[in-house]
Coordinates of C-alpha atoms and ligand atoms in Angstrom, one line a residue:
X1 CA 112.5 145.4 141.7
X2 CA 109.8 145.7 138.7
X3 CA 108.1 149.3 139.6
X4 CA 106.5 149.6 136.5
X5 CA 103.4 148.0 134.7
X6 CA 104.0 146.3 131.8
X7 CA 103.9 147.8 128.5
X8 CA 102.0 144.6 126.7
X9 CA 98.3 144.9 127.3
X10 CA 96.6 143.1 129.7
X11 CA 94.1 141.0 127.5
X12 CA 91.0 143.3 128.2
X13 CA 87.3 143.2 127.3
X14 CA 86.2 142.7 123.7
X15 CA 82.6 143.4 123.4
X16 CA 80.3 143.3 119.6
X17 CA 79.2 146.6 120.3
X18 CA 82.7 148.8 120.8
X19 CA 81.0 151.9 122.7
X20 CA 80.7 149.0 125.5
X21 CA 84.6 148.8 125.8
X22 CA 85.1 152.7 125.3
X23 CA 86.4 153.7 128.2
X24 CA 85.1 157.2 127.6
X25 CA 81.6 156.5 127.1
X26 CA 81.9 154.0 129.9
X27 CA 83.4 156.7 132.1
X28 CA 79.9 159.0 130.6
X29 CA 77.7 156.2 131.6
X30 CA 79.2 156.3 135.3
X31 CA 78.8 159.8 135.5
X32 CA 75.0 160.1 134.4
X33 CA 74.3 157.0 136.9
X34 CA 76.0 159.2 139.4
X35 CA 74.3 162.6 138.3
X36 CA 71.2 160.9 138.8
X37 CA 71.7 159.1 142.3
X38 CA 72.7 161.9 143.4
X39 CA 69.7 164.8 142.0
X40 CA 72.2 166.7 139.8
X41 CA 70.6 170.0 138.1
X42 CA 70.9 168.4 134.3
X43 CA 72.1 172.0 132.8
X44 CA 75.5 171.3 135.3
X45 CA 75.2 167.2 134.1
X46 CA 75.5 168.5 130.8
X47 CA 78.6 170.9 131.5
X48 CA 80.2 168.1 134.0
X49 CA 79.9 165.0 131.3
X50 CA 82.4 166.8 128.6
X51 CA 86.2 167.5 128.9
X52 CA 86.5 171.2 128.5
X53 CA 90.2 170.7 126.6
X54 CA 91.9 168.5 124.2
X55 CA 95.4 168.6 123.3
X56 CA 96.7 166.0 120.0
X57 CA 100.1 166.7 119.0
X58 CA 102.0 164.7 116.5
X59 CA 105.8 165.0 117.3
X60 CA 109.5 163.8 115.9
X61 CA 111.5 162.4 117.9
X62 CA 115.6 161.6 116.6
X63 CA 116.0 158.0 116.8
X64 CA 119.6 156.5 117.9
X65 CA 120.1 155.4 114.3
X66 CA 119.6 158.9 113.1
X67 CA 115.9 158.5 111.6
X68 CA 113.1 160.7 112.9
X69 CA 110.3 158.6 113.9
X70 CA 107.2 160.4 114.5
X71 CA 104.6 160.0 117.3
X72 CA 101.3 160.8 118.8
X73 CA 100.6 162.2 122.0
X74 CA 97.3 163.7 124.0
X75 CA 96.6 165.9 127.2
X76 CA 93.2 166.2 128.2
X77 CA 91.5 168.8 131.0
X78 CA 88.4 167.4 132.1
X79 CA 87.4 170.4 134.3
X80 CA 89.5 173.0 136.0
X81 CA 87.3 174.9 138.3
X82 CA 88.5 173.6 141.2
X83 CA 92.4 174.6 141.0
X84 CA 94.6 173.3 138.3
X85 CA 94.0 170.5 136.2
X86 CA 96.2 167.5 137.3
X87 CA 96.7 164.3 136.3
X88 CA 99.5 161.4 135.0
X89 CA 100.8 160.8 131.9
X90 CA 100.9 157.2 130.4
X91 CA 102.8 155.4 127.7
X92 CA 101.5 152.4 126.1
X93 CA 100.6 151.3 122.4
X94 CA 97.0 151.3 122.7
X95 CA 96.8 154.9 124.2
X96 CA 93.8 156.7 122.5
X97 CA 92.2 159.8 122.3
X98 CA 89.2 158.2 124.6
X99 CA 91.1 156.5 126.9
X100 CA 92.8 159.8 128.1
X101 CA 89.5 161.6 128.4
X102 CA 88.0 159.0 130.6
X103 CA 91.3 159.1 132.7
X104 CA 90.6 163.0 132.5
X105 CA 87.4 163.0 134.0
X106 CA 87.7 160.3 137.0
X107 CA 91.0 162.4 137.7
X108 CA 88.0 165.5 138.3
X109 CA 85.9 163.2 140.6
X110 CA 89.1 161.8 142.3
X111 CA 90.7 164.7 143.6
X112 CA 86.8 166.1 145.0
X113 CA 87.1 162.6 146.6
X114 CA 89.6 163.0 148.8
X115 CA 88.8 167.0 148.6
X116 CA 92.5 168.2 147.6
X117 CA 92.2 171.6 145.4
X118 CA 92.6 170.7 141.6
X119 CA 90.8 169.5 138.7
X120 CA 91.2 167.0 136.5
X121 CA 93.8 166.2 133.4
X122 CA 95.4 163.5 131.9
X123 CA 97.9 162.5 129.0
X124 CA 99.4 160.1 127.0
X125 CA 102.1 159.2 124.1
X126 CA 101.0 156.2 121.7
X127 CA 104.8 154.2 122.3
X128 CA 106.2 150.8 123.7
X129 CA 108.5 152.1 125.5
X130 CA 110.2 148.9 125.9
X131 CA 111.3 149.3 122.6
X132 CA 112.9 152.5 123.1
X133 CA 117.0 153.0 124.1
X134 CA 117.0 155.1 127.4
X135 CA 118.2 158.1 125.1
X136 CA 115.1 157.4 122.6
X137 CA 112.5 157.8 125.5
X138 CA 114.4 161.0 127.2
X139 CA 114.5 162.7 123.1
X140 CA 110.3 161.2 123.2
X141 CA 109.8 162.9 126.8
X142 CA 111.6 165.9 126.7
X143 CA 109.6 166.6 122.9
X144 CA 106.1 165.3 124.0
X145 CA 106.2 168.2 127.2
X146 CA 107.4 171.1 124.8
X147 CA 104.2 170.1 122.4
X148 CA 102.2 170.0 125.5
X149 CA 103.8 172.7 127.2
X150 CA 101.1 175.5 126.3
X151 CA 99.1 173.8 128.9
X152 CA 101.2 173.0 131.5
X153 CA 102.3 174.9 134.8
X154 CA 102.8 175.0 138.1
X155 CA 99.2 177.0 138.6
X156 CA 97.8 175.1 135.8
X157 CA 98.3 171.7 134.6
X158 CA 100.4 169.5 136.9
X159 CA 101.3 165.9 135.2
X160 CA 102.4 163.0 137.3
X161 CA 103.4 159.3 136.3
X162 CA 101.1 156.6 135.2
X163 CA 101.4 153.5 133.3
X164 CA 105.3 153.1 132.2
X165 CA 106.3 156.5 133.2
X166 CA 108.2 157.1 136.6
X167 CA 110.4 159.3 138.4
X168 CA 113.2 159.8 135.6
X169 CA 110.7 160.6 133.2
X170 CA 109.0 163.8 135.9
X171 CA 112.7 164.8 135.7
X172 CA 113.3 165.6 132.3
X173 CA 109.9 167.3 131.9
X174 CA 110.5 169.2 134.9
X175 CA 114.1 170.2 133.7
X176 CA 112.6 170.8 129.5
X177 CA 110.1 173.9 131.3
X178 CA 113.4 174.7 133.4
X179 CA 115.3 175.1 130.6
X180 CA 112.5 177.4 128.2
X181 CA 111.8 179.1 132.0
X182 CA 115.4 180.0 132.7
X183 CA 115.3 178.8 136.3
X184 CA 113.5 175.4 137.8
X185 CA 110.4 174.8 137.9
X186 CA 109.8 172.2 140.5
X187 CA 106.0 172.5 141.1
X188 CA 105.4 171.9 137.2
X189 CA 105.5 168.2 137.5
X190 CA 105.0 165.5 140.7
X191 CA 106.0 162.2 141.3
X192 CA 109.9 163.6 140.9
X193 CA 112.9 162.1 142.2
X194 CA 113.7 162.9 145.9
X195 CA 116.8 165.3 145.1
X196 CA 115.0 167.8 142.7
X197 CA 112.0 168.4 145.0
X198 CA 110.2 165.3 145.2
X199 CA 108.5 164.4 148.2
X200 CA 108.8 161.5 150.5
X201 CA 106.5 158.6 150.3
X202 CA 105.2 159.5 146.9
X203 CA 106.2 156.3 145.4
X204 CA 104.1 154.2 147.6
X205 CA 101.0 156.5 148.1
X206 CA 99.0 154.8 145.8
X207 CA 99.7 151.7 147.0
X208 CA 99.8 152.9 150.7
X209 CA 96.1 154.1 150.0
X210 CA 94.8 151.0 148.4
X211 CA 96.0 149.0 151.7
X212 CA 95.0 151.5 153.8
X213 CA 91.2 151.5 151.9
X214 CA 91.1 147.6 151.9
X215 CA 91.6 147.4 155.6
X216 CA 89.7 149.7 156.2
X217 CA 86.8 147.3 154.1
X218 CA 87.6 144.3 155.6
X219 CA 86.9 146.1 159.0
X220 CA 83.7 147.3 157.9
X221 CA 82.9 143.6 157.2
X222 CA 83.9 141.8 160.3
X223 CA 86.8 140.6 158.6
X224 CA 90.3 140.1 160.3
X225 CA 93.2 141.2 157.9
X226 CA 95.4 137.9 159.3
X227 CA 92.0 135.7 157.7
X228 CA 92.2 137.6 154.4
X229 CA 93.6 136.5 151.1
X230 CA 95.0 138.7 148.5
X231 CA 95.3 138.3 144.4
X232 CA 96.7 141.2 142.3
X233 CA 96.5 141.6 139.1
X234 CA 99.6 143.6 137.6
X235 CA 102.1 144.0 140.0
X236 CA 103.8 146.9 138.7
X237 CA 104.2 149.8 141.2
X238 CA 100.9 150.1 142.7
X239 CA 99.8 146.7 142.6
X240 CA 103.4 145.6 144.6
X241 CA 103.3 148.3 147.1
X242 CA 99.7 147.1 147.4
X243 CA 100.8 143.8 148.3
X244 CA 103.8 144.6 150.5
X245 CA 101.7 146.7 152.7
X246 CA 98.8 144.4 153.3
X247 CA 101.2 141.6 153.7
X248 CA 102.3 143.9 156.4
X249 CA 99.3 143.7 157.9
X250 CA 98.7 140.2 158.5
X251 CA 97.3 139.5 155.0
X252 CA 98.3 136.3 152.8
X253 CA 99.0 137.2 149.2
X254 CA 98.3 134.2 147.1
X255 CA 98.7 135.1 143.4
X256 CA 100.0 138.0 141.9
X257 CA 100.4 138.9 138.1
X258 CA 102.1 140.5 135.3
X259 CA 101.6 141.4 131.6
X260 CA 102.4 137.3 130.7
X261 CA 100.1 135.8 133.6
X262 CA 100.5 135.0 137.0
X263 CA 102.0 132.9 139.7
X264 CA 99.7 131.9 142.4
X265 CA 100.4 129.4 145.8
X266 CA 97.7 128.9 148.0
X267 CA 99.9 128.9 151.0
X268 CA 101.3 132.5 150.2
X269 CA 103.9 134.2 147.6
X270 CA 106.9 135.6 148.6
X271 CA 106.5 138.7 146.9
X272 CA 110.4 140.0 146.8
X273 CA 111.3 136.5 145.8
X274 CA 108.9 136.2 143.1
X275 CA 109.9 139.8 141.8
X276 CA 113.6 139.4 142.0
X277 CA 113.0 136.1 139.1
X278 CA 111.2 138.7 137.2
X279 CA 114.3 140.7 136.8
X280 CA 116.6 137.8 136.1
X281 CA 114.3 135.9 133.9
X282 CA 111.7 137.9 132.8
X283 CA 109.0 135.7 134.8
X284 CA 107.3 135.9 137.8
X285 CA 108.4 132.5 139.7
X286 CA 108.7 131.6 142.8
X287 CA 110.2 127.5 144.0
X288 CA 106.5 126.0 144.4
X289 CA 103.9 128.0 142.3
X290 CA 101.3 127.3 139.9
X291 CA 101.2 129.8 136.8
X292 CA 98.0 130.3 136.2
X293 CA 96.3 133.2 133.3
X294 CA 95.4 136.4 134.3
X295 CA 91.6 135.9 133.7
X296 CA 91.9 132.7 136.1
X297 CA 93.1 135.0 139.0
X298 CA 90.4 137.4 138.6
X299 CA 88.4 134.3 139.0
X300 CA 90.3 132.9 142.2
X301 CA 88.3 132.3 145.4
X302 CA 90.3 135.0 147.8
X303 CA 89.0 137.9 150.0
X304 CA 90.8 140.6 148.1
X305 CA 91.2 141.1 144.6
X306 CA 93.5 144.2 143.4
X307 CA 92.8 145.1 139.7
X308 CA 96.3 147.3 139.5
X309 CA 96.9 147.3 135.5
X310 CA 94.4 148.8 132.8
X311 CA 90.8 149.4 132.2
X312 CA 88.3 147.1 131.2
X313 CA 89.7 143.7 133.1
X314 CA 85.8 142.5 135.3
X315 CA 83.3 142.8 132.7
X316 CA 80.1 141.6 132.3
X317 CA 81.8 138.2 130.8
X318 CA 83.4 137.8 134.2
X319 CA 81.5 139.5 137.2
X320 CA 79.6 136.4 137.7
X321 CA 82.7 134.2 138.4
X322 CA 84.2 136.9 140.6
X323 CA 84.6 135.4 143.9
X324 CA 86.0 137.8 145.7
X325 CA 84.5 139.7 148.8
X326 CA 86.6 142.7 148.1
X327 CA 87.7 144.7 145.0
X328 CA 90.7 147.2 145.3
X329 CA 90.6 149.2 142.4
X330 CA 93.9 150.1 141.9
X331 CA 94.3 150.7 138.5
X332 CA 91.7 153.2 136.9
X333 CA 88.9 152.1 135.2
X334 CA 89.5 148.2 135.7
X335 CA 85.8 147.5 136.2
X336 CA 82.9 148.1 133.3
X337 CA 79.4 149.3 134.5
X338 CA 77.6 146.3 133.6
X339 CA 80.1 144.6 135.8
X340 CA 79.5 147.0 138.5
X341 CA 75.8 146.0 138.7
X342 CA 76.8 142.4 139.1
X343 CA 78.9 142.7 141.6
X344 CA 77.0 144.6 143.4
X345 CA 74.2 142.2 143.9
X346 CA 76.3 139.7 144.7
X347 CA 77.3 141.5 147.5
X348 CA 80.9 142.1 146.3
X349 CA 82.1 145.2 148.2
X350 CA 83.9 147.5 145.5
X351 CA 86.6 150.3 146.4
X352 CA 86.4 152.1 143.5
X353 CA 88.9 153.6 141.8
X354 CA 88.7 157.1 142.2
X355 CA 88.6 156.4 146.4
X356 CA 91.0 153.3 146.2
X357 CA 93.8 155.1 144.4
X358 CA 93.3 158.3 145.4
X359 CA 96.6 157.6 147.8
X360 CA 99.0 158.9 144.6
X361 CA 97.2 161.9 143.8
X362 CA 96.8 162.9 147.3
X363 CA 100.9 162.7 147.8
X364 CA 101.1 164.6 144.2
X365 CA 99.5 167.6 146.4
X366 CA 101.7 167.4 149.2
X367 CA 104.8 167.8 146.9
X368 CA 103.2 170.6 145.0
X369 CA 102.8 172.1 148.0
X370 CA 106.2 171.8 149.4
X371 CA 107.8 172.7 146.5
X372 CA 105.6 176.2 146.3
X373 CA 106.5 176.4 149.5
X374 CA 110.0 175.3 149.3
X375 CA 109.3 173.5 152.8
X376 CA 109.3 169.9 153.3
X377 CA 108.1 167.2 156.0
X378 CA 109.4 164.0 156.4
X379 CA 107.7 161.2 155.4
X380 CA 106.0 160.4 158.8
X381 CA 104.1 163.6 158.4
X382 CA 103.4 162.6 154.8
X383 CA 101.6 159.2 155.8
X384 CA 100.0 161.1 158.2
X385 CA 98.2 163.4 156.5
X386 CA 97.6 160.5 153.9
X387 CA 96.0 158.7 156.2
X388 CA 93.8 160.5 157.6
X389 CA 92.6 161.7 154.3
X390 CA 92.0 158.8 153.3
X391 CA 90.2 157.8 156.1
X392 CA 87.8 160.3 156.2
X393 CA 86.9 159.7 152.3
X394 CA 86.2 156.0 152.9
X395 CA 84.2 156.9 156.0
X396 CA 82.5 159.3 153.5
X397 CA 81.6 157.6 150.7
X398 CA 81.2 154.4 152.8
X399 CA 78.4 156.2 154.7
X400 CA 76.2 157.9 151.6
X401 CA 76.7 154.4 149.9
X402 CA 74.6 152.7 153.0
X403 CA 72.5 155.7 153.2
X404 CA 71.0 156.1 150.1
X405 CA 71.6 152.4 149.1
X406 CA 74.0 153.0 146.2
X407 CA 77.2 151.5 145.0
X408 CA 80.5 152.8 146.5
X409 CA 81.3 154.0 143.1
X410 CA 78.3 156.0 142.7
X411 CA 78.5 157.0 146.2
X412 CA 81.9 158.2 145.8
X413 CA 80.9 160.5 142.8
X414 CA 79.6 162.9 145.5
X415 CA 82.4 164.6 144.1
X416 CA 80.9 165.4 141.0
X417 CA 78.1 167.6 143.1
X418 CA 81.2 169.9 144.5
X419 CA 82.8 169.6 141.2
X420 CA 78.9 171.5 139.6
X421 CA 79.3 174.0 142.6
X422 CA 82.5 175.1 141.8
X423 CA 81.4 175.3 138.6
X424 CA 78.0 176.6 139.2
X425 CA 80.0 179.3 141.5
X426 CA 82.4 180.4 139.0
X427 CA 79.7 180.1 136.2
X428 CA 78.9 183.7 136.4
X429 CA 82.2 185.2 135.2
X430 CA 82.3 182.7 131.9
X431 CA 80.5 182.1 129.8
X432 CA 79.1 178.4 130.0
Ligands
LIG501 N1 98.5 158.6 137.7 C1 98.0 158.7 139.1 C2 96.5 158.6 139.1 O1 95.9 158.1 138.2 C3 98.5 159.9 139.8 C4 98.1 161.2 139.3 C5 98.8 162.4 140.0 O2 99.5 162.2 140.9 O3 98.6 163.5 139.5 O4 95.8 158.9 140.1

């Protein structure tokens, strides 16, 4: 079953003016709408709006013909004052410098979302990693996390997977610091396999909380799940879990997508068949389907419409068209600020990002914490506890939204006023 997003890039946004695309100033532009919805004290604005670290490192990496091939790779802390920084780490060719800042700060305002203890961090290696041999990529990951490994720890910088990284990829990090460390190091990376101190249900916890925020929308609008369409765009590993599970729940998935466009069927896809063609022949097919372009099922006229691949996808080129009652962000970033506005008076009800796929994070946690604790619960506790964190964020940020008449993005950026406290509190001992 495809887990993974695809490494070709999803035909994005091109604007004239390239600061509109950037997803760093777009993720600045966020924040001061935010800072200002929500009274922010500008001398903490101006502390909360830069990444307090920034990692480049340019690596070799021996190449199965015996050449060295040299690449380029970034970790980023946004802010660290409310526990370690934490935070994925994504492969893809058009990985830049920006990009992984942005991912850096949301990753800050994410985990205050859902109120787990950590800051916020990302990284990235500029690779296809389809064109690497299995051996190529474990020689790429096993030299990227010595580079980056004066920032990472167990009490310090916990990565995770993102885009094209998975499990195997958590397991040679985790055994490159066990190797320097002289014993293992579990709690130095999540998202691990199972065996080496993984937890249960972290594969689908993004996914589980993307379903569990979109019913929890299409409650709050009168709408039954079992008269609700679906479209998702990407369906790597949290766009499919996204699907599976609301399928679950009565919902009709019509369209999903990958990197080379999508298959849609008005009466419903059958997701594991569709999928299973993907890994003989490369496509997503089902018997009766219509393929149709990515941009088209952005445009389709369904109830839900999960954004799970990369930044930039509704823009103010598309918002208009957007007929969707309900956006899932589960990718990060998928929708620009212009975009936002749009949608908003139209009435579209946006889960944003930083609450919609909060899910994977939140399970990160739990297996950091089993793993210091060397304790762990099955996975009914896991969705559990998932669950109900959730809950309560959407309840949160769903109730300050209608309150102070804001977008559920802005809303959910209470998190960057107990991000300043933190910082405001811990201000006194540093210098700022
Ligand atoms: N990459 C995921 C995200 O963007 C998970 C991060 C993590 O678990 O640390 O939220």
């Amino acid at each position: 079953m495809a887990q993974k997003v695809e490494a070709a890039p999803f035909k994005g946004f091109a604007e004239a003016d390239p600061d509109q695309a950037n997803p760093w100033k777009i993720a600045q532009r966020q924040f001061d709408i935010a800072a200002q919805a929500l009274g922010l004290d500008p001398n903490m604005a101006s502390v909360l709006r830069e990444c307090k670290r920034q990692l480049i490192v340019t690596f070799p990496v021996l190449m199965d013909d015996h050449t060295i091939q040299m690449f380029t790779g970034f970790r980023v802390h946004h802010n660290v004052d409310r526990g370690p920084a934490k935070g994925g780490i994504r492969y893809h060719p058009g990985v830049t410098i920006d990009e992984v800042k942005a991912l850096a700060m949301w990753m800050t305002w994410k985990c205050a979302v859902v109120g787990i203890p950590y800051g916020g961090a990302k990284g990235g290696v500029i690779v296809d990693p389809k064109r690497l041999s299995r051996n190529e990529l474990e020689n790429l990951t096993r030299r990227y996390t010595s580079e980056i490994s004066i920032l990472i720890g167990p009490d310090r910088d916990i990565p995770a997977p993102d885009v094209n990284t998975n499990a195997q990829i958590m397991a040679w990090m985790m055994d490159t610091i066990s190797m320097h460390a002289g014993h293992s190091v579990p709690a130095v990376v999540t998202g691990k396999p199972l065996g080496i101190g993984g937890s249960e249900g972290r594969p689908e916890a993004t996914g589980r909380g993307c379903m569990l925020t979109t019913i929890a929308a299409l409650k709050h609008l009168g709408i039954r799940p079992q008269d609700a369409t679906v479209a998702v765009q990407g369906v790597g590993n949290v766009g499919y879990t996204t699907a599976k599970l609301l399928a679950e729940r009565g919902c009709k998935v019509i369209a999903v997508s990958d990197s080379n466009g999508a298959c849609y069927n008005e009466d419903g896809i059958e997701l594991d068949e569709v999928v299973r063609e993907k890994e003989l022949n490369g496509r997503l097919r089902q018997q009766v389907c219509e393929f149709i372009s990515n941009e088209e099922l952005l445009e389709l006229p369904v109830t839900v419409l999960v954004p799970a691949a990369l930044e930039n996808q509704i823009h103010r080129g598309n918002a208009n068209r957007i007929k969707a009652r309900i956006v899932c962000e589960g990718a990060n970033g998928p929708t620009t600020p212009e975009a936002d506005e749009i949608l908003y008076d139209k009435g579209v009800f946006v889960i944003p990002d930083i609450l919609a796929n909060a899910g994977g994070v939140t399970v990160s946690y739990f297996e950091w914490v089993q793993d210091l604790q060397e304790f762990f619960w099955d996975e009914h506790d896991i969705n559990e506890r998932l669950e109900r964190i959730m809950m309560r964020a959407f309840d949160n940020v769903l109730k300050v939204s209608l309150e102070k008449k804001i977008m559920m993005r802005t809303a959910a950026c209470r998190g960057v006023p107990a991000a300043a406290q933190t910082t405001s509190y811990c201000s006194k001992s540093r210098s700022m």
